[in-house]
PDB file of C-alpha atoms in Angstrom:
ATOM      1  CA  MET A 763       8.571  -8.429 -52.101  1.00 48.00           C
ATOM      2  CA  ALA A 764       8.993 -11.101 -49.433  1.00 47.00           C
ATOM      3  CA  SER A 765      11.658  -8.997 -47.707  1.00 47.00           C
ATOM      4  CA  PHE A 766       9.323  -5.981 -47.746  1.00 40.00           C
ATOM      5  CA  THR A 767       6.517  -8.063 -46.233  1.00 44.00           C
ATOM      6  CA  ILE A 768       8.822  -9.361 -43.500  1.00 46.00           C
ATOM      7  CA  LEU A 769      10.010  -5.819 -42.789  1.00 42.00           C
ATOM      8  CA  ARG A 770       6.418  -4.617 -42.501  1.00 46.00           C
ATOM      9  CA  CYS A 771       5.604  -7.464 -40.102  1.00 44.00           C
ATOM     10  CA  LEU A 772       8.655  -6.687 -37.955  1.00 42.00           C
ATOM     11  CA  SER A 773       7.722  -3.009 -37.894  1.00 43.00           C
ATOM     12  CA  PHE A 774       4.177  -3.885 -36.856  1.00 42.00           C
ATOM     13  CA  LEU A 775       5.435  -6.141 -34.072  1.00 43.00           C
ATOM     14  CA  LEU A 776       7.810  -3.422 -32.854  1.00 41.00           C
ATOM     15  CA  LEU A 777       5.034  -0.835 -32.803  1.00 40.00           C
ATOM     16  CA  SER A 778       2.766  -3.309 -31.006  1.00 41.00           C
ATOM     17  CA  CYS A 779       5.409  -3.866 -28.331  1.00 43.00           C
ATOM     18  CA  ILE A 780       5.906  -0.126 -27.905  1.00 42.00           C
ATOM     19  CA  ALA A 781       2.153   0.408 -27.626  1.00 43.00           C
ATOM     20  CA  MET A 782       1.790  -2.219 -24.897  1.00 56.00           C
ATOM     21  CA  ALA A 783       3.404  -0.027 -22.233  1.00 68.00           C
ATOM     22  CA  ALA A 784       3.554   3.664 -21.498  1.00 79.00           C
ATOM     23  CA  PRO A 785       4.683   6.031 -18.752  1.00 81.00           C
ATOM     24  CA  PRO A 786       2.026   7.584 -16.498  1.00 86.00           C
ATOM     25  CA  ARG A 787       0.469  10.809 -17.637  1.00 86.00           C
ATOM     26  CA  ARG A 788       2.214  13.983 -16.581  1.00 86.00           C
ATOM     27  CA  PRO A 789       0.921  15.206 -13.198  1.00 87.00           C
ATOM     28  CA  ILE A 790      -1.071  18.433 -13.083  1.00 87.00           C
ATOM     29  CA  ASP A 791      -0.089  20.894 -10.354  1.00 91.00           C
ATOM     30  CA  VAL A 792      -3.042  22.127  -8.292  1.00 94.00           C
ATOM     31  CA  PRO A 793      -3.369  24.069  -5.005  1.00 95.00           C
ATOM     32  CA  PHE A 794      -3.322  22.118  -1.754  1.00 97.00           C
ATOM     33  CA  GLN A 795      -6.924  22.988  -0.877  1.00 96.00           C
ATOM     34  CA  ARG A 796      -8.326  21.354  -4.002  1.00 95.00           C
ATOM     35  CA  ASN A 797      -7.475  17.810  -2.945  1.00 96.00           C
ATOM     36  CA  TYR A 798      -6.261  17.878   0.675  1.00 98.00           C
ATOM     37  CA  VAL A 799      -7.070  19.012   4.224  1.00 98.00           C
ATOM     38  CA  PRO A 800      -4.886  19.209   7.377  1.00 98.00           C
ATOM     39  CA  THR A 801      -5.298  16.353   9.850  1.00 97.00           C
ATOM     40  CA  TRP A 802      -3.388  17.446  12.957  1.00 96.00           C
ATOM     41  CA  ALA A 803      -1.258  20.280  14.360  1.00 97.00           C
ATOM     42  CA  ASN A 804      -2.514  22.858  11.889  1.00 96.00           C
ATOM     43  CA  ASP A 805      -0.224  25.461  13.431  1.00 97.00           C
ATOM     44  CA  HIS A 806       2.753  23.471  12.102  1.00 98.00           C
ATOM     45  CA  ILE A 807       1.569  23.877   8.494  1.00 98.00           C
ATOM     46  CA  LYS A 808       2.585  26.956   6.524  1.00 98.00           C
ATOM     47  CA  TYR A 809       0.884  27.901   3.234  1.00 97.00           C
ATOM     48  CA  ILE A 810       2.950  29.643   0.565  1.00 97.00           C
ATOM     49  CA  ASN A 811       2.086  31.133  -2.819  1.00 95.00           C
ATOM     50  CA  ALA A 812      -1.697  31.054  -2.275  1.00 94.00           C
ATOM     51  CA  GLY A 813      -1.642  27.416  -1.219  1.00 94.00           C
ATOM     52  CA  ASN A 814       0.321  26.195  -4.223  1.00 97.00           C
ATOM     53  CA  GLU A 815       3.175  25.336  -1.877  1.00 97.00           C
ATOM     54  CA  LEU A 816       3.155  23.984   1.659  1.00 97.00           C
ATOM     55  CA  GLN A 817       5.637  23.494   4.486  1.00 98.00           C
ATOM     56  CA  LEU A 818       5.306  20.962   7.302  1.00 98.00           C
ATOM     57  CA  SER A 819       7.375  21.528  10.430  1.00 98.00           C
ATOM     58  CA  LEU A 820       8.437  19.226  13.252  1.00 98.00           C
ATOM     59  CA  ASP A 821       9.645  20.299  16.679  1.00 97.00           C
ATOM     60  CA  LYS A 822      10.078  18.488  20.011  1.00 96.00           C
ATOM     61  CA  TYR A 823       6.388  19.006  20.772  1.00 96.00           C
ATOM     62  CA  THR A 824       4.731  17.686  17.615  1.00 97.00           C
ATOM     63  CA  GLY A 825       4.878  16.929  13.948  1.00 97.00           C
ATOM     64  CA  THR A 826       1.991  17.445  11.545  1.00 98.00           C
ATOM     65  CA  GLY A 827       0.223  15.995   8.520  1.00 98.00           C
ATOM     66  CA  PHE A 828      -2.566  16.140   5.969  1.00 98.00           C
ATOM     67  CA  GLN A 829      -4.866  13.799   4.048  1.00 98.00           C
ATOM     68  CA  SER A 830      -6.909  13.723   0.863  1.00 97.00           C
ATOM     69  CA  LYS A 831     -10.531  14.814   0.951  1.00 95.00           C
ATOM     70  CA  GLY A 832     -11.650  11.750  -0.999  1.00 93.00           C
ATOM     71  CA  SER A 833     -10.987   8.006  -0.963  1.00 93.00           C
ATOM     72  CA  TYR A 834      -9.861   6.312  -4.149  1.00 93.00           C
ATOM     73  CA  LEU A 835      -9.852   2.945  -5.878  1.00 91.00           C
ATOM     74  CA  PHE A 836      -6.946   2.973  -8.355  1.00 94.00           C
ATOM     75  CA  GLY A 837      -5.293   5.886 -10.083  1.00 95.00           C
ATOM     76  CA  HIS A 838      -2.119   7.948 -10.242  1.00 96.00           C
ATOM     77  CA  PHE A 839      -1.082   9.952  -7.188  1.00 97.00           C
ATOM     78  CA  SER A 840       1.976  12.173  -6.956  1.00 96.00           C
ATOM     79  CA  MET A 841       3.588  14.778  -4.784  1.00 97.00           C
ATOM     80  CA  GLN A 842       6.558  17.057  -5.290  1.00 98.00           C
ATOM     81  CA  ILE A 843       8.570  17.124  -2.071  1.00 98.00           C
ATOM     82  CA  LYS A 844      11.748  18.828  -0.901  1.00 98.00           C
ATOM     83  CA  MET A 845      13.015  16.889   2.110  1.00 98.00           C
ATOM     84  CA  VAL A 846      14.197  18.197   5.461  1.00 97.00           C
ATOM     85  CA  PRO A 847      17.702  19.639   4.888  1.00 96.00           C
ATOM     86  CA  GLY A 848      20.775  19.385   7.091  1.00 94.00           C
ATOM     87  CA  ASP A 849      20.867  17.075  10.093  1.00 94.00           C
ATOM     88  CA  SER A 850      17.493  15.323   9.802  1.00 95.00           C
ATOM     89  CA  ALA A 851      18.377  12.131  11.699  1.00 94.00           C
ATOM     90  CA  GLY A 852      15.371  10.599  13.427  1.00 95.00           C
ATOM     91  CA  THR A 853      12.784  12.307  11.240  1.00 96.00           C
ATOM     92  CA  VAL A 854      10.438  10.601   8.784  1.00 97.00           C
ATOM     93  CA  THR A 855       8.621  12.303   5.926  1.00 98.00           C
ATOM     94  CA  ALA A 856       5.811  10.005   4.777  1.00 97.00           C
ATOM     95  CA  PHE A 857       3.637   9.925   1.659  1.00 98.00           C
ATOM     96  CA  TYR A 858       1.258   6.975   1.472  1.00 98.00           C
ATOM     97  CA  LEU A 859      -2.167   5.553   0.674  1.00 98.00           C
ATOM     98  CA  SER A 860      -4.130   3.686   3.314  1.00 97.00           C
ATOM     99  CA  SER A 861      -7.578   2.144   3.727  1.00 94.00           C
ATOM    100  CA  GLN A 862      -9.592   2.512   6.917  1.00 86.00           C
ATOM    101  CA  ASN A 863     -10.367  -1.059   8.079  1.00 81.00           C
ATOM    102  CA  SER A 864      -8.514  -3.415  10.400  1.00 77.00           C
ATOM    103  CA  GLU A 865      -7.370  -5.624   7.502  1.00 87.00           C
ATOM    104  CA  HIS A 866      -6.073  -2.541   5.825  1.00 92.00           C
ATOM    105  CA  ASP A 867      -4.311  -2.053   2.524  1.00 97.00           C
ATOM    106  CA  GLU A 868      -1.471   0.438   2.378  1.00 97.00           C
ATOM    107  CA  ILE A 869       1.089   1.711  -0.143  1.00 98.00           C
ATOM    108  CA  ASP A 870       3.988   3.510   1.564  1.00 98.00           C
ATOM    109  CA  PHE A 871       6.758   5.937   0.756  1.00 98.00           C
ATOM    110  CA  GLU A 872       8.804   6.793   3.860  1.00 97.00           C
ATOM    111  CA  PHE A 873      11.824   9.089   3.623  1.00 97.00           C
ATOM    112  CA  LEU A 874      14.228   8.475   6.469  1.00 96.00           C
ATOM    113  CA  GLY A 875      16.314  11.396   7.671  1.00 94.00           C
ATOM    114  CA  ASN A 876      20.083  11.329   8.028  1.00 92.00           C
ATOM    115  CA  ARG A 877      23.069  12.814   9.761  1.00 91.00           C
ATOM    116  CA  THR A 878      24.546  15.621   7.685  1.00 85.00           C
ATOM    117  CA  GLY A 879      26.462  14.290   4.698  1.00 79.00           C
ATOM    118  CA  GLN A 880      24.832  10.867   4.673  1.00 86.00           C
ATOM    119  CA  PRO A 881      22.381   9.883   1.909  1.00 89.00           C
ATOM    120  CA  TYR A 882      18.625   9.910   2.430  1.00 93.00           C
ATOM    121  CA  ILE A 883      16.966   6.498   2.504  1.00 96.00           C
ATOM    122  CA  VAL A 884      13.625   5.765   0.829  1.00 97.00           C
ATOM    123  CA  GLN A 885      11.667   2.920   2.404  1.00 97.00           C
ATOM    124  CA  THR A 886       8.700   1.446   0.544  1.00 98.00           C
ATOM    125  CA  ASN A 887       6.185  -1.072   1.809  1.00 98.00           C
ATOM    126  CA  VAL A 888       2.947  -2.676   0.643  1.00 98.00           C
ATOM    127  CA  PHE A 889       0.224  -3.947   3.007  1.00 96.00           C
ATOM    128  CA  THR A 890      -2.503  -6.226   1.675  1.00 96.00           C
ATOM    129  CA  GLY A 891      -5.317  -7.487   3.888  1.00 93.00           C
ATOM    130  CA  GLY A 892      -3.466  -6.260   6.976  1.00 92.00           C
ATOM    131  CA  LYS A 893      -0.202  -8.009   6.095  1.00 92.00           C
ATOM    132  CA  GLY A 894       2.905  -5.909   5.542  1.00 94.00           C
ATOM    133  CA  ASP A 895       6.538  -6.808   6.230  1.00 94.00           C
ATOM    134  CA  ARG A 896       7.445  -6.106   2.600  1.00 97.00           C
ATOM    135  CA  GLU A 897       9.984  -3.366   3.222  1.00 97.00           C
ATOM    136  CA  GLN A 898      12.540  -2.331   0.643  1.00 97.00           C
ATOM    137  CA  ARG A 899      15.093   0.424   1.129  1.00 97.00           C
ATOM    138  CA  ILE A 900      17.146   2.352  -1.398  1.00 98.00           C
ATOM    139  CA  TYR A 901      19.508   5.295  -1.373  1.00 97.00           C
ATOM    140  CA  LEU A 902      18.523   8.180  -3.602  1.00 96.00           C
ATOM    141  CA  TRP A 903      20.950   9.099  -6.384  1.00 95.00           C
ATOM    142  CA  PHE A 904      20.529  12.836  -5.727  1.00 95.00           C
ATOM    143  CA  ASP A 905      20.219  15.173  -2.760  1.00 95.00           C
ATOM    144  CA  PRO A 906      16.430  15.410  -2.165  1.00 97.00           C
ATOM    145  CA  THR A 907      16.827  18.477   0.049  1.00 96.00           C
ATOM    146  CA  LYS A 908      18.176  20.766  -2.684  1.00 96.00           C
ATOM    147  CA  ALA A 909      15.202  20.818  -5.063  1.00 97.00           C
ATOM    148  CA  TYR A 910      11.731  19.392  -5.546  1.00 98.00           C
ATOM    149  CA  HIS A 911      11.452  15.864  -6.928  1.00 98.00           C
ATOM    150  CA  THR A 912       8.294  13.985  -7.839  1.00 98.00           C
ATOM    151  CA  TYR A 913       7.280  10.860  -5.917  1.00 98.00           C
ATOM    152  CA  SER A 914       4.296   8.985  -7.311  1.00 97.00           C
ATOM    153  CA  VAL A 915       2.255   5.794  -7.218  1.00 98.00           C
ATOM    154  CA  LEU A 916       0.486   4.156 -10.147  1.00 97.00           C
ATOM    155  CA  TRP A 917      -2.140   1.690  -8.899  1.00 97.00           C
ATOM    156  CA  ASN A 918      -4.480  -0.433 -10.996  1.00 95.00           C
ATOM    157  CA  LEU A 919      -5.792  -4.000 -11.002  1.00 94.00           C
ATOM    158  CA  TYR A 920      -2.543  -5.303 -12.501  1.00 96.00           C
ATOM    159  CA  GLN A 921       0.260  -3.592 -10.635  1.00 97.00           C
ATOM    160  CA  ILE A 922       1.426  -0.991  -8.156  1.00 98.00           C
ATOM    161  CA  VAL A 923       4.450   1.019  -9.282  1.00 98.00           C
ATOM    162  CA  PHE A 924       6.488   3.411  -7.130  1.00 98.00           C
ATOM    163  CA  PHE A 925       8.183   6.179  -9.110  1.00 98.00           C
ATOM    164  CA  VAL A 926      10.884   8.686  -8.193  1.00 98.00           C
ATOM    165  CA  ASP A 927      10.656  11.282 -10.945  1.00 96.00           C
ATOM    166  CA  ASP A 928      10.328   9.046 -14.026  1.00 93.00           C
ATOM    167  CA  TYR A 929      12.299   6.135 -12.519  1.00 97.00           C
ATOM    168  CA  PRO A 930      10.313   3.143 -11.276  1.00 97.00           C
ATOM    169  CA  ILE A 931      11.972   2.051  -8.031  1.00 98.00           C
ATOM    170  CA  ARG A 932       9.591  -0.783  -7.187  1.00 98.00           C
ATOM    171  CA  ILE A 933       6.795  -2.816  -8.735  1.00 97.00           C
ATOM    172  CA  PHE A 934       4.227  -4.968  -6.916  1.00 98.00           C
ATOM    173  CA  LYS A 935       2.299  -7.097  -9.393  1.00 97.00           C
ATOM    174  CA  ASN A 936      -1.125  -8.628  -8.855  1.00 97.00           C
ATOM    175  CA  SER A 937      -0.140 -12.163  -7.819  1.00 97.00           C
ATOM    176  CA  LYS A 938      -3.542 -13.372  -6.693  1.00 95.00           C
ATOM    177  CA  ASP A 939      -2.957 -16.568  -8.695  1.00 95.00           C
ATOM    178  CA  LEU A 940       0.042 -17.233  -6.428  1.00 96.00           C
ATOM    179  CA  GLY A 941      -2.048 -16.798  -3.282  1.00 95.00           C
ATOM    180  CA  VAL A 942      -0.876 -13.234  -2.595  1.00 96.00           C
ATOM    181  CA  ARG A 943      -3.545 -10.683  -1.750  1.00 96.00           C
ATOM    182  CA  PHE A 944      -3.660  -7.494  -3.800  1.00 97.00           C
ATOM    183  CA  PRO A 945      -5.396  -4.168  -3.008  1.00 94.00           C
ATOM    184  CA  PHE A 946      -8.484  -4.093  -5.229  1.00 90.00           C
ATOM    185  CA  ASN A 947     -11.653  -3.464  -3.223  1.00 88.00           C
ATOM    186  CA  GLN A 948     -10.831  -1.107  -0.338  1.00 90.00           C
ATOM    187  CA  PRO A 949     -10.790   2.615  -1.140  1.00 91.00           C
ATOM    188  CA  MET A 950      -7.755   4.440   0.195  1.00 94.00           C
ATOM    189  CA  LYS A 951      -7.056   7.997   1.260  1.00 96.00           C
ATOM    190  CA  ILE A 952      -3.721   9.675   0.560  1.00 98.00           C
ATOM    191  CA  TYR A 953      -1.728  10.906   3.544  1.00 98.00           C
ATOM    192  CA  SER A 954       1.466  12.791   4.214  1.00 98.00           C
ATOM    193  CA  SER A 955       3.155  13.598   7.507  1.00 98.00           C
ATOM    194  CA  LEU A 956       6.381  14.716   9.124  1.00 98.00           C
ATOM    195  CA  TRP A 957       7.113  13.080  12.455  1.00 97.00           C
ATOM    196  CA  ASN A 958       9.784  11.913  14.873  1.00 96.00           C
ATOM    197  CA  ALA A 959      10.787   8.240  14.706  1.00 92.00           C
ATOM    198  CA  ASP A 960      14.240   8.255  16.243  1.00 92.00           C
ATOM    199  CA  ASP A 961      13.557   4.885  17.875  1.00 91.00           C
ATOM    200  CA  TRP A 962      14.063   3.220  14.457  1.00 90.00           C
ATOM    201  CA  ALA A 963      14.402   5.591  11.501  1.00 88.00           C
ATOM    202  CA  THR A 964      18.136   6.351  11.330  1.00 88.00           C
ATOM    203  CA  ARG A 965      20.579   3.454  11.664  1.00 85.00           C
ATOM    204  CA  GLY A 966      17.943   1.401  13.449  1.00 88.00           C
ATOM    205  CA  GLY A 967      17.481   4.017  16.155  1.00 86.00           C
ATOM    206  CA  LEU A 968      21.170   4.569  16.940  1.00 87.00           C
ATOM    207  CA  GLU A 969      21.050   8.142  15.658  1.00 88.00           C
ATOM    208  CA  LYS A 970      18.684  10.276  17.732  1.00 93.00           C
ATOM    209  CA  THR A 971      16.943  13.486  16.726  1.00 95.00           C
ATOM    210  CA  ASP A 972      18.998  16.584  17.541  1.00 95.00           C
ATOM    211  CA  TRP A 973      16.292  18.956  18.732  1.00 97.00           C
ATOM    212  CA  SER A 974      18.718  21.884  18.706  1.00 96.00           C
ATOM    213  CA  LYS A 975      18.286  21.760  14.899  1.00 95.00           C
ATOM    214  CA  ALA A 976      14.486  22.098  15.127  1.00 97.00           C
ATOM    215  CA  PRO A 977      12.202  23.055  13.566  1.00 97.00           C
ATOM    216  CA  PHE A 978      12.648  20.505  10.790  1.00 97.00           C
ATOM    217  CA  VAL A 979      10.848  21.555   7.606  1.00 98.00           C
ATOM    218  CA  ALA A 980       9.697  19.571   4.558  1.00 98.00           C
ATOM    219  CA  SER A 981       8.259  21.435   1.567  1.00 98.00           C
ATOM    220  CA  TYR A 982       5.513  20.299  -0.821  1.00 98.00           C
ATOM    221  CA  LYS A 983       3.867  21.289  -4.058  1.00 97.00           C
ATOM    222  CA  GLY A 984       1.997  19.622  -6.936  1.00 96.00           C
ATOM    223  CA  PHE A 985      -0.793  17.891  -4.934  1.00 97.00           C
ATOM    224  CA  HIS A 986      -1.783  15.800  -7.962  1.00 95.00           C
ATOM    225  CA  ILE A 987      -4.591  13.243  -7.667  1.00 96.00           C
ATOM    226  CA  ASP A 988      -5.942  11.458 -10.728  1.00 95.00           C
ATOM    227  CA  GLY A 989      -7.954   8.636  -9.211  1.00 94.00           C
ATOM    228  CA  CYS A 990     -11.323   6.988  -9.160  1.00 92.00           C
ATOM    229  CA  GLU A 991     -13.098   8.478  -6.148  1.00 89.00           C
ATOM    230  CA  ALA A 992     -15.186   6.015  -4.187  1.00 84.00           C
ATOM    231  CA  SER A 993     -17.023   5.932  -0.882  1.00 64.00           C
ATOM    232  CA  VAL A 994     -15.958   3.421   1.763  1.00 55.00           C
ATOM    233  CA  GLU A 995     -19.186   1.457   1.135  1.00 60.00           C
ATOM    234  CA  GLN A 996     -18.343   0.770  -2.515  1.00 60.00           C
ATOM    235  CA  LYS A 997     -16.353  -2.303  -3.458  1.00 62.00           C
ATOM    236  CA  PHE A 998     -15.580  -1.184  -6.979  1.00 67.00           C
ATOM    237  CA  CYS A 999     -15.287   2.151  -8.692  1.00 77.00           C
ATOM    238  CA  ALA A1000     -18.057   3.014 -11.138  1.00 74.00           C
ATOM    239  CA  THR A1001     -15.530   3.984 -13.825  1.00 73.00           C
ATOM    240  CA  GLN A1002     -13.383   0.856 -13.512  1.00 73.00           C
ATOM    241  CA  GLY A1003     -11.968  -0.140 -16.889  1.00 79.00           C
ATOM    242  CA  ARG A1004     -12.629   3.240 -18.490  1.00 86.00           C
ATOM    243  CA  ARG A1005      -9.784   5.382 -17.126  1.00 91.00           C
ATOM    244  CA  TRP A1006      -6.335   5.748 -18.671  1.00 93.00           C
ATOM    245  CA  TRP A1007      -4.548   3.772 -15.947  1.00 92.00           C
ATOM    246  CA  ASP A1008      -6.827   0.761 -16.578  1.00 90.00           C
ATOM    247  CA  GLN A1009      -5.728   0.397 -20.166  1.00 93.00           C
ATOM    248  CA  ARG A1010      -3.495  -2.295 -21.620  1.00 92.00           C
ATOM    249  CA  GLU A1011      -0.380  -0.148 -21.837  1.00 93.00           C
ATOM    250  CA  PHE A1012      -0.375   0.311 -18.045  1.00 94.00           C
ATOM    251  CA  GLN A1013      -0.624  -3.389 -17.159  1.00 94.00           C
ATOM    252  CA  ASP A1014       3.175  -3.686 -17.103  1.00 96.00           C
ATOM    253  CA  LEU A1015       6.338  -1.617 -17.427  1.00 95.00           C
ATOM    254  CA  ASP A1016       7.995  -1.196 -20.789  1.00 94.00           C
ATOM    255  CA  GLY A1017      11.560  -2.200 -21.625  1.00 94.00           C
ATOM    256  CA  LEU A1018      13.082   1.177 -20.761  1.00 96.00           C
ATOM    257  CA  GLN A1019      11.252   1.291 -17.442  1.00 96.00           C
ATOM    258  CA  TYR A1020      12.480  -2.217 -16.548  1.00 96.00           C
ATOM    259  CA  ARG A1021      16.047  -1.141 -17.382  1.00 96.00           C
ATOM    260  CA  LYS A1022      15.655   1.880 -15.098  1.00 97.00           C
ATOM    261  CA  LEU A1023      14.283  -0.375 -12.359  1.00 97.00           C
ATOM    262  CA  ALA A1024      17.226  -2.756 -12.770  1.00 96.00           C
ATOM    263  CA  TRP A1025      19.643   0.192 -12.549  1.00 97.00           C
ATOM    264  CA  VAL A1026      18.091   1.311  -9.263  1.00 96.00           C
ATOM    265  CA  ARG A1027      18.125  -2.238  -7.862  1.00 95.00           C
ATOM    266  CA  GLN A1028      21.737  -2.924  -8.796  1.00 96.00           C
ATOM    267  CA  ARG A1029      23.195   0.385  -7.627  1.00 97.00           C
ATOM    268  CA  TYR A1030      21.029   1.697  -4.804  1.00 97.00           C
ATOM    269  CA  THR A1031      19.127  -1.095  -3.032  1.00 97.00           C
ATOM    270  CA  ILE A1032      20.322  -1.538   0.559  1.00 96.00           C
ATOM    271  CA  TYR A1033      17.546  -3.779   1.908  1.00 96.00           C
ATOM    272  CA  ASN A1034      15.049  -6.116   0.261  1.00 97.00           C
ATOM    273  CA  TYR A1035      12.668  -8.317   2.238  1.00 97.00           C
ATOM    274  CA  CYS A1036      12.783 -10.835  -0.605  1.00 96.00           C
ATOM    275  CA  THR A1037      16.393 -11.737   0.171  1.00 96.00           C
ATOM    276  CA  ASP A1038      16.286 -11.489   3.980  1.00 96.00           C
ATOM    277  CA  ARG A1039      16.415 -15.181   4.937  1.00 96.00           C
ATOM    278  CA  SER A1040      17.095 -14.458   8.612  1.00 96.00           C
ATOM    279  CA  ARG A1041      13.748 -12.705   8.845  1.00 95.00           C
ATOM    280  CA  ILE A1042      11.775 -14.521   6.129  1.00 95.00           C
ATOM    281  CA  PRO A1043      13.182 -18.064   5.681  1.00 95.00           C
ATOM    282  CA  THR A1044      11.126 -18.834   2.560  1.00 95.00           C
ATOM    283  CA  MET A1045      11.154 -16.300  -0.241  1.00 95.00           C
ATOM    284  CA  PRO A1046       7.660 -14.782  -0.672  1.00 96.00           C
ATOM    285  CA  ALA A1047       5.779 -15.949  -3.761  1.00 94.00           C
ATOM    286  CA  GLU A1048       5.555 -12.523  -5.397  1.00 96.00           C
ATOM    287  CA  CYS A1049       9.279 -11.723  -5.397  1.00 96.00           C
ATOM    288  CA  ARG A1050      10.279 -13.344  -8.699  1.00 93.00           C
ATOM    289  CA  ARG A1051       7.272 -11.942 -10.551  1.00 93.00           C
ATOM    290  CA  ASP A1052       8.107  -8.471  -9.209  1.00 94.00           C
ATOM    291  CA  ARG A1053      11.735  -8.937 -10.398  1.00 88.00           C
ATOM    292  CA  ASP A1054      12.967  -8.361  -6.879  1.00 88.00           C
ATOM    293  CA  VAL A1055      15.479 -11.226  -7.145  1.00 82.00           C
TER     294      VAL A1055
END
């Protein structure tokens, strides 16, 4: 009887641990026009399949981009992207959230182009209260030009998680108790763009854009937004605490997700601001909590 009771207790504890964390909900594919509008160089945007798919193009005259119609405080935001194929050195495909004020908050995915045969680099960054300089870079473990892959951000009061497909590649925890600012009261719009950055993007600017390969084309679909829409005047969202991403199971990653994160860190990380002592002599306070070291 005692053994049965112990077994029941262990089972309950195991179920409790499993219930404490969960992956984000599956994104819902919607047409571009439902959630987004072009921002510049509309003639460099091509709509396919009744707006369910989109292509951005870059040439020596201009790139292009789009932004969300609404501003959001917290949520889950994802995009399916097929990166610029071939020789894409010097180009940057960006997918990010950003607030509108001078002390802005920002959550960045930047995909750095390459010379043919070299791996794509994903750079992530987090700005809080106008302070950035939190770059991390990884190689992708697949060719992102061959097929669509899903890139997403989960953002709540407890953490920001960057996902590539279902792999978390970075976590930024709320470390307010350590004196680190966290995005919590500035609504953000979602942006994406394709532009030329050959002064820094590929091998620190050594590899320049080969305009004979233009136009460079990145393809998009999905256009998923599941966030708490808020005006720029509001400090907090009216539904805070009542949406799925606010719940207990999304306050941290689960064991499998942390193992996936560790796998990415060990095999594919090529730069981490947390360990760059030449640039940042004292390790930032959030790095250990975020399991960056």
